[in-house]
Every structure is written in structure tokens, then in C-alpha cells.
């Protein structure tokens, strides 16, 4: 990255065309919001300059020395990205950030030029060089303009910049030009000596920080720093600009239609909503683009570095804008289904999508979106279900056993690449996924049934897992038991609304005393009970009808309540237990573990 503080004559005086990406936001600066303040700043700088020159003249000192001592006015920053230029044509830069500022300066220059032409000032040529490139370097018509606006405004821009007398109303560009001309006329009428000072202040005292991006620069990070508390461009905004500007420069037609067809739906508020927490919160569009790029490139994409990664990917691909947008549109439809699973093709897919969303495992999303974009001839529904069930099993078993999740993103890229290779070779995609999940190194192993049982018996679940995850595990087990019991009447539960109940109360000392005359043995038994209280064998789900007054009571008082809760299958064995103690908790843990292993099956039982 090259960042320089430059006077306007150095920014706009070069033989260069600044291109505003096609679908940047509308020009929004106004008279009250920005124009008045900008022109006041220009006049103020000119007055400081004139005052310094008058003082220098009186003292017999050179004006050049006086000019250097005048405080400049800083206008902020613009961020530019290098664009390919035609042989012999002018240098080109895409204005990635700062288009409002740069456009307004062009309009101010045009308004100032109007006044200079009216006054017959020889300074007009200097200002004209800020808005027009010399004719001898112009290859294409648009090369004649220092700034080439977004596609929507290109029809009116030549009129705005021309010497023709333009209407005072209408487009904001025309309004701005006339405003700046009128304000300059007023200032000069009050002090005729001010005109040259206004020109010099505009050329030399108005300064911009110009940031030119290199290939490896991260535009998103730069924007976040520059914009501070303002709303910075998101990753998806930057990628959108990149895609359409790329198509524009390649001479592709009907970009407006492509925008309406493929990108406009992504401007819906649902797509812009941020998901995640803290610094990890990102808009859904950004996450979608990251998942698409991961699947398209076969390499892990990072939302925080997305713009640079998409730019590098497109630079290596011979793809037109429509093919990229059409593919992205397919991924958007897949993303919508994954996070709105009621629209999935089967209950198996819907259930897996919902569960993995609840445990916040987003690393699987690129794989799932890629799978959903395969034709049914390549991935029949039964094989699609098999893949998704395998992924769910791998994730859930690892969650239950407390396995590390740190390397998930990179690992699921490996799974995705294995699936893509299987597709290319015409072999089973589901087998490729399952084999990759099952053959990973020990740190990413697929836990066995014994591992799950060990976790259920020995691990602390309450306060180690969120209540949402505990409900998910117990609810999934209960649903499985409901399916397996031919004698039970069908029951539908919204498991997320059920309450988690400790069967042996957390405060057990009053009604669940341990009798032991040996102090050492009593201490060991007490420690064991404290540990058992928070294990999953002692946790269950109850409906709001559960009598909370017996929650901390003795087993004799509490047991009948579980008989009333027996429509939940996970409570039937609890209600049938004569004595609830550590042995009962361990026995139930093994019972629940066996059911969990049937919910989240290992490959050998698929």
C-alpha cells in the first residue's frame, strides 16, 4: 500500500482517469450537509493565503515563502485500486472509497472554472486540467474525463463537465456545479483580489490522503480504520463493486439487468443482518461470499480478507460476470435453505441443518452449499442425506466429548476438496466425505460409541455446555426414543421451550443426605455426588406443567412428578426408578449414550 498526502494539483493534475465502480451508492452530498462547509473552507483557506501574501508584499518578502507557511486544509482520504489501462491510454484507478468526496471536488472545480471563464482569467486552463485529460492522450472517449462516474450517471456527466450552459435544477451534479459557481461569484464580488487566491488555495492548500492499493493490500481493514465510527463498506459491498467494475471494463453489456437479476435480491435486509457475536459478527452476505469462494477455489476464505481473496481468484479465472453472479445466486438460494430448513427437500436435511445451526458450526457451510448446487443426477437425495448425516454425527459426537474445534475451518475445506475430487472422478461423493471424516488425525477423530458413553458417564455437562446445547442433545434423544417405541402415542414437543431439570437437585443436602460414619468416606461420597449432579445422566427435560415446588424435595416427593412427565420418553426410566442416586445416574447416562449413538451414527452403521 502506498499512502501519500497530496495537493489537488498532484491528485487531479495527472493524466489519469478515476473510475467509480458501477454500482456504488448514489451521490448523496448536499448543500446543507457538505457543499456549504466545503466552499467555506475553500474561501477561508484563500483568505489566509491572501493575507499572508499581502503581508509578504508589505515586508518585501517573496510570496513563495509566505505560501509555504499557510496552513493547508485536509479533505480526508480516498482509496484507489489499480486498473488495467489500454495501450497508449491514460492511467486508470478504481475509486473504492471516497467517491462522494472526489466527485464533489470535481463539481467544485467545474463551478470555479465557470467563474474563471466568465472573468476571462488565464487561470482557467489550470482548473480545466483538473477535470479533463489532454486530448493527445485520449484513446477512448471516456479517457477525456478525470473522473468517470458510475454507470447510472455516465449519460449526464459529459454535460455536467462541459462548458455548455446547464440548467440550475435537476440532478444533484448540476445543482452542485451551480452552487459552487454562485458562491465563488459572491466571494469574488466582495473582494475581487480573492479569485487568484481561491484558485491557488484549491490547487495547493486543499489536500487529500491518497491510498493506492497493491495486490496484497486488504481493503476491508483499511476502510475500517479510515471510517472509524462511520459505516464502512462491507466485504460484500467491495466484492460487488469489484465484480461489476470488472465486467464494465471488459465491455460486458446488460450489467444493469445482471444486477437486478442476481445481486439486487442480496440487498434485502435479511442478507445485511449481522450474525455472530463481537468481532466475529458479520453480515450474511459476507458469510455467503466467503462460503462461495471457499467452495469455488477449494481454499479457505476469510471474511476479514475477502475482497483481496476474491480479487486474486478472479484474476486467475477466465469467467465473465454473469457466470460468477449466476453461481453466487445458486449459493445464495442454498444458503437460504440451510438457514431456513423448512424448505429443505427432506426432514433429514432439515433436521441436520437446524441442529448444526444451533451449535454454531459454520465451518460446514461451504460444503453444504456446494452439495446443494449439485444436480440430482450427480448427488441423489439418499446420498445427499448420507453426507449431511455423517457431518452432523462427526460434529455432534465431538461436541459431546468436548473435542477441540480450533481446526474445523481448514479441515472442512479438506472434506470439501475430497468431495470435489470424487465428483471429478465419478466416484461416490458420500464415501469420499465419510472416509475423510473417519480418517482424520487423532486431534480431529470421529469419536466412537465408547467415547460418547465415557463422556456421558464422567463429564460435567451443566455449566460446561450452554442450556441450548443440552436441550438439543436431550431433545434429539427423546425424539429418537419416540420413533423407536411402537407403543407410545405420537407426541410433538418444542424442545427449545422445555426446561432443564436436575433430577438429583443441585441443593441436595437437605433431603438427600449421605449417611456414613467414616469421615473420609463421607467426604469422598459428597464429592462424588457433587460431581454427579451436573452430569447428563442427572439432567432431563420437563414441560412447564412440572411442579417446581418439588424441585428440591426428596425423591419420594419428586418421583410422582416424573410419572406425569412420561410423555417425554427420556423421563420414563426416571419415573420407574425406585431410588435415585449415583448408580441410577450412571445407569441412565449409559442409556442416554446408547440412544445418542443411534441418533448420531458412526459410518459402519450407515
Coordinates of C-alpha atoms in Angstrom, one line a residue:
X1 CA 0.0 0.0 0.0
X2 CA 1.2 3.5 -0.9
X3 CA -0.3 6.4 1.1
X4 CA 0.5 10.0 0.3
X5 CA -0.8 13.3 1.3
X6 CA -1.1 15.3 -1.9
X7 CA -2.3 18.7 -3.0
X8 CA -5.2 18.5 -5.5
X9 CA -3.0 19.6 -8.4
X10 CA -1.0 16.4 -7.8
X11 CA -4.0 14.2 -7.5
X12 CA -6.1 15.5 -10.4
X13 CA -3.3 17.1 -12.5
X14 CA -2.0 13.7 -13.6
X15 CA -3.0 12.1 -16.9
X16 CA -5.3 9.7 -15.1
X17 CA -9.0 8.6 -15.0
X18 CA -10.6 7.8 -11.7
X19 CA -13.4 5.3 -12.3
X20 CA -16.3 5.0 -9.8
X21 CA -17.5 1.3 -9.7
X22 CA -20.7 0.8 -11.5
X23 CA -23.0 0.0 -8.5
X24 CA -21.6 2.3 -5.9
X25 CA -24.2 4.1 -3.9
X26 CA -25.9 7.2 -5.2
X27 CA -24.3 10.6 -4.9
X28 CA -25.6 11.9 -1.6
X29 CA -23.7 15.0 -0.6
X30 CA -25.9 18.1 -0.4
X31 CA -25.8 21.9 0.0
X32 CA -26.6 21.9 3.7
X33 CA -24.7 18.7 4.5
X34 CA -21.4 19.2 2.7
X35 CA -21.3 21.8 -0.1
X36 CA -21.6 24.9 2.1
X37 CA -18.9 23.8 4.5
X38 CA -16.6 22.8 1.7
X39 CA -16.8 26.1 0.0
X40 CA -16.5 28.0 3.3
X41 CA -13.3 26.0 3.9
X42 CA -12.0 27.0 0.4
X43 CA -12.7 30.7 0.9
X44 CA -11.2 30.6 4.4
X45 CA -8.0 29.0 3.0
X46 CA -7.9 31.6 0.2
X47 CA -8.3 34.4 2.7
X48 CA -5.4 33.0 4.8
X49 CA -3.3 32.8 1.7
X50 CA -4.2 36.3 0.5
X51 CA -3.5 37.8 3.9
X52 CA 0.0 36.1 4.0
X53 CA 0.8 37.4 0.6
X54 CA -0.3 40.9 1.4
X55 CA 1.9 40.8 4.5
X56 CA 4.8 39.4 2.5
X57 CA 4.4 42.1 -0.2
X58 CA 4.5 44.8 2.5
X59 CA 7.6 43.3 4.0
X60 CA 9.3 42.9 0.6
X61 CA 9.5 39.1 1.1
X62 CA 8.8 36.6 -1.7
X63 CA 5.3 35.3 -1.9
X64 CA 6.5 31.7 -2.3
X65 CA 7.9 31.7 1.2
X66 CA 4.7 33.1 2.6
X67 CA 2.6 30.5 0.7
X68 CA 4.6 27.7 2.4
X69 CA 3.6 29.0 5.9
X70 CA -0.1 28.9 5.2
X71 CA -1.9 26.0 6.9
X72 CA -3.3 23.6 4.4
X73 CA -6.8 22.2 4.6
X74 CA -7.1 18.4 4.7
X75 CA -10.1 16.8 2.9
X76 CA -9.8 13.2 4.1
X77 CA -8.8 10.1 2.2
X78 CA -9.6 8.3 -1.0
X79 CA -8.7 4.7 -1.6
X80 CA -7.9 3.6 -5.2
X81 CA -7.2 0.3 -6.8
X82 CA -5.1 -0.1 -9.9
X83 CA -7.0 -0.9 -13.1
X84 CA -5.6 -2.2 -16.4
X85 CA -5.2 0.5 -19.0
X86 CA -5.4 0.3 -22.8
X87 CA -2.0 0.7 -24.5
X88 CA -1.3 4.4 -25.0
X89 CA -4.3 5.3 -22.9
X90 CA -4.4 7.2 -19.6
X91 CA -3.7 5.5 -16.3
X92 CA -6.8 4.2 -14.5
X93 CA -7.8 3.9 -10.9
X94 CA -11.0 2.5 -9.3
X95 CA -12.2 4.7 -6.5
X96 CA -13.0 2.1 -3.9
X97 CA -13.6 4.5 -1.1
X98 CA -14.1 8.3 -1.2
X99 CA -16.3 8.6 -4.3
X100 CA -18.5 11.2 -2.7
X101 CA -15.5 13.4 -1.8
X102 CA -13.8 13.1 -5.1
X103 CA -17.0 13.7 -7.1
X104 CA -17.7 16.8 -5.1
X105 CA -14.2 18.2 -5.8
X106 CA -14.8 17.7 -9.5
X107 CA -18.0 19.7 -9.3
X108 CA -16.4 22.4 -7.2
X109 CA -13.6 22.6 -9.9
X110 CA -16.3 22.9 -12.6
X111 CA -18.1 25.7 -10.7
X112 CA -14.8 27.5 -10.2
X113 CA -14.0 27.1 -13.9
X114 CA -17.3 28.7 -14.8
X115 CA -16.4 31.8 -12.9
X116 CA -12.8 31.9 -14.4
X117 CA -14.2 31.7 -17.9
X118 CA -16.7 34.5 -17.2
X119 CA -13.8 36.7 -15.9
X120 CA -11.6 35.8 -18.8
X121 CA -8.9 34.6 -16.3
X122 CA -5.8 32.9 -17.7
X123 CA -6.1 30.6 -14.6
X124 CA -8.9 28.7 -16.3
X125 CA -6.5 26.4 -18.0
X126 CA -5.1 25.2 -14.7
X127 CA -8.5 24.3 -13.3
X128 CA -9.5 22.7 -16.6
X129 CA -6.6 20.3 -16.3
X130 CA -8.2 19.0 -13.0
X131 CA -11.4 17.8 -14.8
X132 CA -10.2 17.0 -18.3
X133 CA -7.2 15.0 -19.6
X134 CA -5.3 16.5 -22.6
X135 CA -6.7 15.4 -26.0
X136 CA -3.4 13.9 -27.1
X137 CA -3.6 11.1 -24.6
X138 CA -7.3 10.3 -25.1
X139 CA -7.8 6.9 -26.7
X140 CA -11.4 6.2 -25.7
X141 CA -14.0 9.0 -25.3
X142 CA -14.2 8.5 -21.5
X143 CA -10.5 8.9 -21.2
X144 CA -11.0 12.6 -21.6
X145 CA -12.6 12.9 -18.1
X146 CA -10.5 12.9 -14.9
X147 CA -13.5 11.2 -13.2
X148 CA -15.8 8.7 -14.8
X149 CA -18.9 8.2 -12.7
X150 CA -20.8 5.0 -12.0
X151 CA -22.8 3.6 -14.9
X152 CA -26.1 5.2 -13.8
X153 CA -24.6 8.8 -14.1
X154 CA -22.5 8.5 -17.2
X155 CA -25.1 9.9 -19.5
X156 CA -25.3 13.2 -17.7
X157 CA -21.7 13.5 -16.7
X158 CA -20.4 14.9 -20.0
X159 CA -23.0 17.7 -19.8
X160 CA -22.1 18.4 -16.1
X161 CA -18.4 18.8 -17.0
X162 CA -18.8 20.6 -20.3
X163 CA -18.7 24.4 -20.9
X164 CA -22.3 24.4 -22.0
X165 CA -24.7 26.4 -20.0
X166 CA -26.6 23.9 -17.9
X167 CA -30.0 24.1 -16.1
X168 CA -29.8 25.0 -12.5
X169 CA -32.2 22.3 -11.2
X170 CA -32.5 18.6 -11.7
X171 CA -29.6 16.3 -11.0
X172 CA -27.5 16.9 -7.8
X173 CA -24.4 17.2 -10.0
X174 CA -25.9 20.2 -11.8
X175 CA -27.1 21.7 -8.6
X176 CA -23.6 21.4 -7.0
X177 CA -21.9 22.9 -10.1
X178 CA -24.2 26.0 -9.9
X179 CA -23.9 26.3 -6.2
X180 CA -20.1 26.4 -6.2
X181 CA -20.1 28.8 -9.1
X182 CA -22.6 31.1 -7.4
X183 CA -20.7 31.0 -4.1
X184 CA -17.5 31.8 -5.8
X185 CA -19.0 34.8 -7.7
X186 CA -20.4 36.1 -4.3
X187 CA -16.9 35.8 -2.6
X188 CA -15.1 37.5 -5.6
X189 CA -17.7 40.3 -5.8
X190 CA -16.9 41.1 -2.2
X191 CA -13.2 41.0 -2.8
X192 CA -12.0 40.9 -6.4
X193 CA -8.4 40.1 -5.3
X194 CA -9.7 36.8 -3.9
X195 CA -10.1 34.9 -7.2
X196 CA -6.5 34.1 -7.7
X197 CA -6.1 33.1 -4.1
X198 CA -9.2 30.8 -4.4
X199 CA -7.5 29.1 -7.4
X200 CA -4.2 28.7 -5.6
X201 CA -5.8 27.5 -2.4
X202 CA -7.8 24.9 -4.4
X203 CA -4.7 23.7 -6.2
X204 CA -2.2 23.8 -3.4
X205 CA -3.8 24.1 0.0
X206 CA -6.6 21.5 -0.4
X207 CA -5.0 18.2 0.3
X208 CA -6.1 14.5 0.1
X209 CA -4.6 11.4 1.5
X210 CA -4.5 9.1 -1.5
X211 CA -4.1 5.4 -0.7
X212 CA -3.2 3.3 -3.7
X213 CA -3.7 -0.4 -3.1
X214 CA -1.2 -3.1 -4.1
X215 CA -2.3 -6.6 -4.9
X216 CA -1.8 -7.9 -1.4
X217 CA -3.4 -5.0 0.5
X218 CA -6.5 -5.7 2.5
X219 CA -9.1 -3.0 1.5
X220 CA -11.5 -4.0 4.2
X221 CA -9.0 -3.4 7.0
X222 CA -8.1 -0.1 5.6
X223 CA -11.7 1.0 5.3
X224 CA -12.5 0.0 8.9
X225 CA -9.6 2.2 10.1
X226 CA -10.5 5.1 7.9
X227 CA -14.2 5.1 8.6
X228 CA -13.9 4.8 12.3
X229 CA -17.4 5.1 13.8
X230 CA -19.0 5.6 10.4
X231 CA -20.5 2.7 8.5
X232 CA -17.6 1.2 6.4
X233 CA -18.0 -0.7 3.2
X234 CA -18.7 -4.3 4.0
X235 CA -16.8 -7.2 2.3
X236 CA -19.9 -7.8 0.1
X237 CA -20.0 -4.1 -1.0
X238 CA -16.4 -4.3 -2.1
X239 CA -16.8 -7.5 -3.9
X240 CA -20.0 -6.2 -5.6
X241 CA -18.0 -3.2 -6.8
X242 CA -15.2 -5.4 -8.0
X243 CA -17.4 -7.8 -10.0
X244 CA -19.4 -5.1 -11.8
X245 CA -16.4 -2.8 -12.4
X246 CA -14.5 -5.8 -13.8
X247 CA -17.4 -6.5 -16.2
X248 CA -17.7 -2.8 -17.1
X249 CA -14.0 -2.6 -18.0
X250 CA -14.3 -5.8 -20.1
X251 CA -17.1 -4.2 -22.1
X252 CA -19.8 -6.6 -20.9
X253 CA -23.3 -5.5 -21.7
X254 CA -26.5 -5.6 -19.8
X255 CA -24.8 -5.2 -16.4
X256 CA -27.9 -3.4 -15.1
X257 CA -30.0 -6.4 -15.9
X258 CA -27.5 -8.7 -14.3
X259 CA -27.5 -6.6 -11.2
X260 CA -31.3 -6.7 -11.0
X261 CA -31.4 -10.4 -11.6
X262 CA -28.6 -11.7 -9.4
X263 CA -27.4 -9.1 -7.0
X264 CA -30.5 -7.0 -6.1
X265 CA -32.1 -9.8 -4.0
X266 CA -29.0 -9.7 -1.8
X267 CA -29.8 -6.1 -0.9
X268 CA -32.7 -7.4 1.2
X269 CA -32.4 -6.6 4.9
X270 CA -32.2 -10.3 5.8
X271 CA -28.9 -10.6 3.9
X272 CA -27.5 -7.5 5.5
X273 CA -28.2 -8.6 9.1
X274 CA -25.1 -9.4 11.1
X275 CA -24.9 -12.8 12.7
X276 CA -22.3 -13.9 15.3
X277 CA -21.1 -12.0 18.3
X278 CA -18.5 -9.4 19.0
X279 CA -15.6 -9.0 16.5
X280 CA -16.8 -12.2 14.7
X281 CA -20.2 -10.6 13.8
X282 CA -20.6 -10.4 10.0
X283 CA -23.4 -9.7 7.6
X284 CA -25.0 -12.8 6.0
X285 CA -23.9 -11.6 2.5
X286 CA -20.3 -11.5 3.7
X287 CA -20.6 -15.1 5.1
X288 CA -22.2 -16.2 1.8
X289 CA -19.4 -14.8 -0.3
X290 CA -16.8 -16.4 1.9
X291 CA -18.6 -19.8 1.6
X292 CA -18.9 -19.4 -2.2
X293 CA -15.2 -18.5 -2.6
X294 CA -14.1 -21.4 -0.4
X295 CA -16.1 -23.8 -2.5
X296 CA -15.2 -22.2 -5.8
X297 CA -11.5 -22.0 -5.1
X298 CA -11.0 -25.1 -2.9
X299 CA -9.1 -22.9 -0.4
X300 CA -10.3 -21.5 2.9
X301 CA -11.6 -18.0 2.5
X302 CA -11.5 -15.5 5.4
X303 CA -14.4 -13.0 5.7
X304 CA -11.9 -10.4 7.1
X305 CA -9.8 -10.6 3.9
X306 CA -12.5 -11.4 1.4
X307 CA -12.0 -8.5 -1.0
X308 CA -8.3 -9.3 -1.7
X309 CA -9.0 -13.1 -2.0
X310 CA -11.9 -12.6 -4.4
X311 CA -9.8 -10.2 -6.5
X312 CA -6.9 -12.8 -6.6
X313 CA -9.4 -15.6 -7.5
X314 CA -11.0 -13.6 -10.4
X315 CA -7.6 -12.6 -11.7
X316 CA -6.8 -16.3 -12.2
X317 CA -10.2 -17.2 -13.7
X318 CA -11.4 -16.7 -17.3
X319 CA -15.0 -16.1 -16.2
X320 CA -17.5 -13.4 -17.2
X321 CA -19.6 -11.5 -14.7
X322 CA -22.8 -13.4 -15.4
X323 CA -21.3 -16.8 -14.8
X324 CA -19.9 -15.7 -11.4
X325 CA -23.1 -14.0 -10.4
X326 CA -25.3 -17.0 -11.5
X327 CA -23.1 -19.3 -9.5
X328 CA -23.3 -16.9 -6.5
X329 CA -27.0 -16.7 -6.9
X330 CA -27.2 -20.5 -6.6
X331 CA -25.2 -20.4 -3.5
X332 CA -27.5 -17.7 -2.1
X333 CA -30.5 -20.0 -2.6
X334 CA -28.7 -22.9 -0.9
X335 CA -27.6 -20.6 2.0
X336 CA -31.3 -19.5 2.5
X337 CA -32.4 -23.2 2.7
X338 CA -29.6 -24.1 5.1
X339 CA -30.7 -21.3 7.5
X340 CA -34.4 -21.7 6.7
X341 CA -34.5 -25.5 6.7
X342 CA -38.3 -25.9 6.5
X343 CA -37.7 -25.5 2.8
X344 CA -35.3 -28.5 2.5
X345 CA -36.1 -31.5 0.4
X346 CA -36.4 -33.9 3.3
X347 CA -36.8 -34.0 7.1
X348 CA -33.3 -35.5 7.3
X349 CA -31.7 -32.5 5.7
X350 CA -33.9 -30.0 7.6
X351 CA -33.1 -31.6 10.9
X352 CA -29.3 -31.6 10.3
X353 CA -29.3 -28.0 9.1
X354 CA -31.2 -26.9 12.2
X355 CA -29.1 -28.8 14.7
X356 CA -25.8 -27.6 13.2
X357 CA -27.0 -24.0 13.2
X358 CA -28.0 -24.3 16.8
X359 CA -24.5 -25.5 17.8
X360 CA -23.0 -22.6 15.7
X361 CA -20.7 -24.7 13.5
X362 CA -20.4 -22.6 10.4
X363 CA -17.4 -24.4 9.0
X364 CA -19.6 -26.9 7.3
X365 CA -21.5 -24.2 5.3
X366 CA -19.2 -24.2 2.2
X367 CA -19.6 -27.9 1.9
X368 CA -23.3 -27.8 2.4
X369 CA -23.8 -25.0 -0.2
X370 CA -21.6 -26.9 -2.7
X371 CA -23.6 -30.1 -2.2
X372 CA -26.9 -28.2 -2.7
X373 CA -25.7 -26.9 -6.0
X374 CA -25.0 -30.3 -7.5
X375 CA -27.7 -31.8 -9.9
X376 CA -29.7 -34.7 -8.5
X377 CA -28.1 -36.9 -11.3
X378 CA -24.7 -36.5 -9.6
X379 CA -26.0 -36.4 -6.0
X380 CA -29.3 -38.3 -5.4
X381 CA -31.2 -37.3 -2.4
X382 CA -30.3 -40.5 -0.4
X383 CA -26.6 -39.8 -0.9
X384 CA -27.1 -36.1 -0.1
X385 CA -28.8 -37.2 3.2
X386 CA -26.0 -39.6 3.9
X387 CA -23.3 -36.9 3.6
X388 CA -25.2 -34.4 5.8
X389 CA -26.0 -37.1 8.4
X390 CA -22.3 -38.0 8.5
X391 CA -21.2 -34.5 9.0
X392 CA -23.8 -34.0 11.8
X393 CA -22.7 -37.2 13.5
X394 CA -19.0 -36.1 13.4
X395 CA -19.7 -32.6 14.7
X396 CA -22.2 -33.7 17.4
X397 CA -20.1 -36.6 18.8
X398 CA -17.1 -34.3 19.0
X399 CA -19.2 -31.7 20.8
X400 CA -20.5 -34.3 23.3
X401 CA -17.0 -35.5 24.0
X402 CA -15.6 -32.0 24.4
X403 CA -13.2 -32.2 21.5
X404 CA -11.3 -29.1 20.2
X405 CA -12.9 -27.1 17.4
X406 CA -10.0 -24.9 16.5
X407 CA -9.0 -26.5 13.2
X408 CA -12.6 -27.1 11.9
X409 CA -12.5 -24.5 9.1
X410 CA -9.4 -25.9 7.4
X411 CA -10.5 -29.5 8.0
X412 CA -13.8 -29.0 6.3
X413 CA -12.1 -27.4 3.3
X414 CA -10.2 -30.8 3.1
X415 CA -13.5 -32.6 3.2
X416 CA -14.9 -30.3 0.5
X417 CA -11.9 -30.8 -1.7
X418 CA -12.2 -34.6 -1.3
X419 CA -15.8 -34.5 -2.3
X420 CA -15.0 -32.3 -5.3
X421 CA -12.3 -34.8 -6.4
X422 CA -14.7 -37.7 -6.1
X423 CA -17.2 -35.8 -8.3
X424 CA -14.5 -35.2 -10.9
X425 CA -13.5 -38.9 -10.8
X426 CA -17.1 -40.1 -11.0
X427 CA -16.9 -41.9 -7.6
X428 CA -19.2 -41.7 -4.6
X429 CA -19.3 -38.3 -3.0
X430 CA -20.7 -39.6 0.2
X431 CA -18.0 -42.2 0.5
X432 CA -15.4 -39.5 0.0
X433 CA -16.8 -37.4 2.7
X434 CA -17.2 -40.2 5.2
X435 CA -13.7 -41.5 4.5
X436 CA -12.2 -38.1 5.1
X437 CA -14.2 -37.6 8.3
X438 CA -13.2 -41.0 9.6
X439 CA -9.5 -41.0 8.5
X440 CA -8.5 -37.7 10.1
X441 CA -5.7 -37.4 12.6
X442 CA -6.2 -38.1 16.3
X443 CA -6.9 -34.5 17.1
X444 CA -9.8 -34.5 14.7
X445 CA -11.0 -38.0 15.2
X446 CA -14.6 -39.2 14.9
X447 CA -15.5 -40.3 18.5
X448 CA -16.5 -43.9 18.9
X449 CA -19.6 -45.2 20.9
X450 CA -17.3 -45.8 23.8
X451 CA -16.0 -42.2 23.7
X452 CA -19.6 -41.0 23.8
X453 CA -20.5 -43.3 26.7
X454 CA -17.5 -42.2 28.6
X455 CA -18.4 -38.6 28.2
X456 CA -22.0 -39.2 29.3
X457 CA -20.9 -41.0 32.4
X458 CA -17.9 -38.9 33.5
X459 CA -18.1 -35.4 32.0
X460 CA -19.8 -32.4 33.5
X461 CA -22.5 -31.1 31.1
X462 CA -24.4 -28.5 33.1
X463 CA -22.4 -25.2 33.1
X464 CA -20.0 -26.7 30.7
X465 CA -22.5 -26.7 27.8
X466 CA -25.0 -23.9 27.1
X467 CA -28.5 -24.8 28.0
X468 CA -29.4 -24.6 24.3
X469 CA -26.9 -27.4 23.6
X470 CA -28.2 -29.5 26.5
X471 CA -31.7 -29.1 25.2
X472 CA -30.6 -30.1 21.7
X473 CA -28.9 -33.3 22.9
X474 CA -31.7 -34.4 25.2
X475 CA -34.4 -33.4 22.7
X476 CA -32.7 -35.3 19.9
X477 CA -32.5 -38.4 22.1
X478 CA -36.2 -38.1 23.2
X479 CA -37.3 -37.8 19.5
X480 CA -35.3 -40.9 18.7
X481 CA -36.9 -42.8 21.6
X482 CA -40.3 -41.7 20.4
X483 CA -39.6 -43.0 16.9
X484 CA -38.3 -46.3 18.3
X485 CA -41.2 -47.0 20.7
X486 CA -44.1 -48.6 18.8
X487 CA -46.3 -48.5 21.8
X488 CA -46.1 -44.8 22.5
X489 CA -48.7 -42.3 21.2
X490 CA -47.1 -39.7 18.9
X491 CA -46.2 -36.6 20.8
X492 CA -44.8 -33.3 19.4
X493 CA -42.6 -31.1 21.6
X494 CA -40.9 -27.8 21.0
X495 CA -37.8 -29.0 22.9
X496 CA -36.3 -25.5 22.8
X497 CA -39.1 -24.3 25.1
X498 CA -38.7 -27.1 27.7
X499 CA -36.9 -26.6 31.0
X500 CA -33.8 -28.4 32.1
X501 CA -34.3 -30.1 35.4
X502 CA -31.7 -31.6 37.8
X503 CA -33.3 -34.9 39.0
X504 CA -31.0 -35.0 42.0
X505 CA -31.2 -31.3 43.0
X506 CA -28.2 -29.0 42.9
X507 CA -29.0 -28.2 46.5
X508 CA -29.4 -31.8 47.6
X509 CA -28.0 -31.7 51.1
X510 CA -31.4 -31.1 52.9
X511 CA -33.4 -34.0 51.5
X512 CA -30.7 -36.3 50.0
X513 CA -28.3 -36.7 52.9
X514 CA -25.5 -39.1 52.8
X515 CA -25.2 -41.4 55.8
X516 CA -21.7 -42.6 56.6
X517 CA -19.9 -42.7 60.0
X518 CA -16.5 -42.7 58.3
X519 CA -15.5 -39.0 57.7
X520 CA -13.1 -39.9 54.9
X521 CA -15.7 -42.0 53.1
X522 CA -18.3 -39.3 53.7
X523 CA -16.1 -36.7 52.1
X524 CA -15.5 -39.0 49.0
X525 CA -19.2 -39.7 48.7
X526 CA -20.0 -36.0 49.0
X527 CA -17.5 -35.1 46.2
X528 CA -18.9 -37.9 44.0
X529 CA -22.4 -36.6 44.5
X530 CA -21.5 -33.0 43.7
X531 CA -19.9 -34.2 40.5
X532 CA -22.8 -36.4 39.6
X533 CA -25.4 -33.6 39.9
X534 CA -24.2 -31.9 36.7
X535 CA -23.7 -34.9 34.6
X536 CA -26.1 -35.6 31.8
X537 CA -27.5 -38.7 33.5
X538 CA -28.9 -36.4 36.1
X539 CA -30.4 -33.9 33.6
X540 CA -33.7 -34.1 31.9
X541 CA -36.3 -32.0 30.2
X542 CA -39.7 -31.1 31.7
X543 CA -42.7 -29.3 30.4
X544 CA -44.0 -26.1 32.1
X545 CA -46.5 -28.2 33.9
X546 CA -43.8 -29.7 36.1
X547 CA -44.4 -28.8 39.7
X548 CA -41.4 -26.6 40.6
X549 CA -42.2 -26.7 44.3
X550 CA -40.9 -30.3 44.4
X551 CA -37.7 -29.5 42.5
X552 CA -35.6 -29.6 45.7
X553 CA -37.7 -32.1 47.6
X554 CA -36.9 -35.7 48.4
X555 CA -37.1 -38.5 45.8
X556 CA -40.4 -39.7 47.4
X557 CA -42.0 -36.3 46.7
X558 CA -40.3 -35.8 43.3
X559 CA -40.7 -39.2 41.6
X560 CA -44.5 -38.9 41.0
X561 CA -43.9 -35.7 39.0
X562 CA -41.8 -37.6 36.5
X563 CA -44.6 -40.1 36.1
X564 CA -46.7 -37.1 34.9
X565 CA -43.9 -36.2 32.5
X566 CA -43.7 -39.6 31.0
X567 CA -44.9 -38.4 27.6
X568 CA -41.3 -37.4 27.2
X569 CA -39.5 -40.7 26.6
X570 CA -36.4 -39.7 28.5
X571 CA -38.5 -39.5 31.7
X572 CA -40.0 -43.0 31.6
X573 CA -37.0 -44.8 33.0
X574 CA -36.6 -42.0 35.6
X575 CA -40.2 -42.4 36.8
X576 CA -39.7 -46.2 37.0
X577 CA -36.5 -45.9 39.2
X578 CA -37.2 -46.8 42.9
X579 CA -34.1 -44.9 44.2
X580 CA -32.3 -42.1 42.6
X581 CA -28.6 -42.0 43.4
X582 CA -25.2 -42.0 41.8
X583 CA -25.7 -45.6 40.5
X584 CA -29.0 -44.6 38.9
X585 CA -27.4 -41.5 37.3
X586 CA -24.6 -43.6 35.8
X587 CA -27.1 -46.2 34.5
X588 CA -29.2 -43.6 32.9
X589 CA -26.1 -41.9 31.4
X590 CA -25.3 -45.2 29.6
X591 CA -28.9 -45.5 28.5
X592 CA -28.8 -41.9 27.0
X593 CA -25.4 -42.5 25.5
X594 CA -26.7 -45.6 23.6
X595 CA -29.6 -43.6 22.3
X596 CA -27.3 -40.7 21.3
X597 CA -25.1 -43.1 19.3
X598 CA -28.2 -44.2 17.4
X599 CA -29.1 -40.6 16.7
X600 CA -25.6 -39.7 15.5
X601 CA -24.5 -43.0 13.9
X602 CA -20.9 -43.9 13.0
X603 CA -20.1 -44.8 9.4
X604 CA -20.3 -48.6 10.0
X605 CA -24.0 -48.3 10.8
X606 CA -24.9 -46.0 7.9

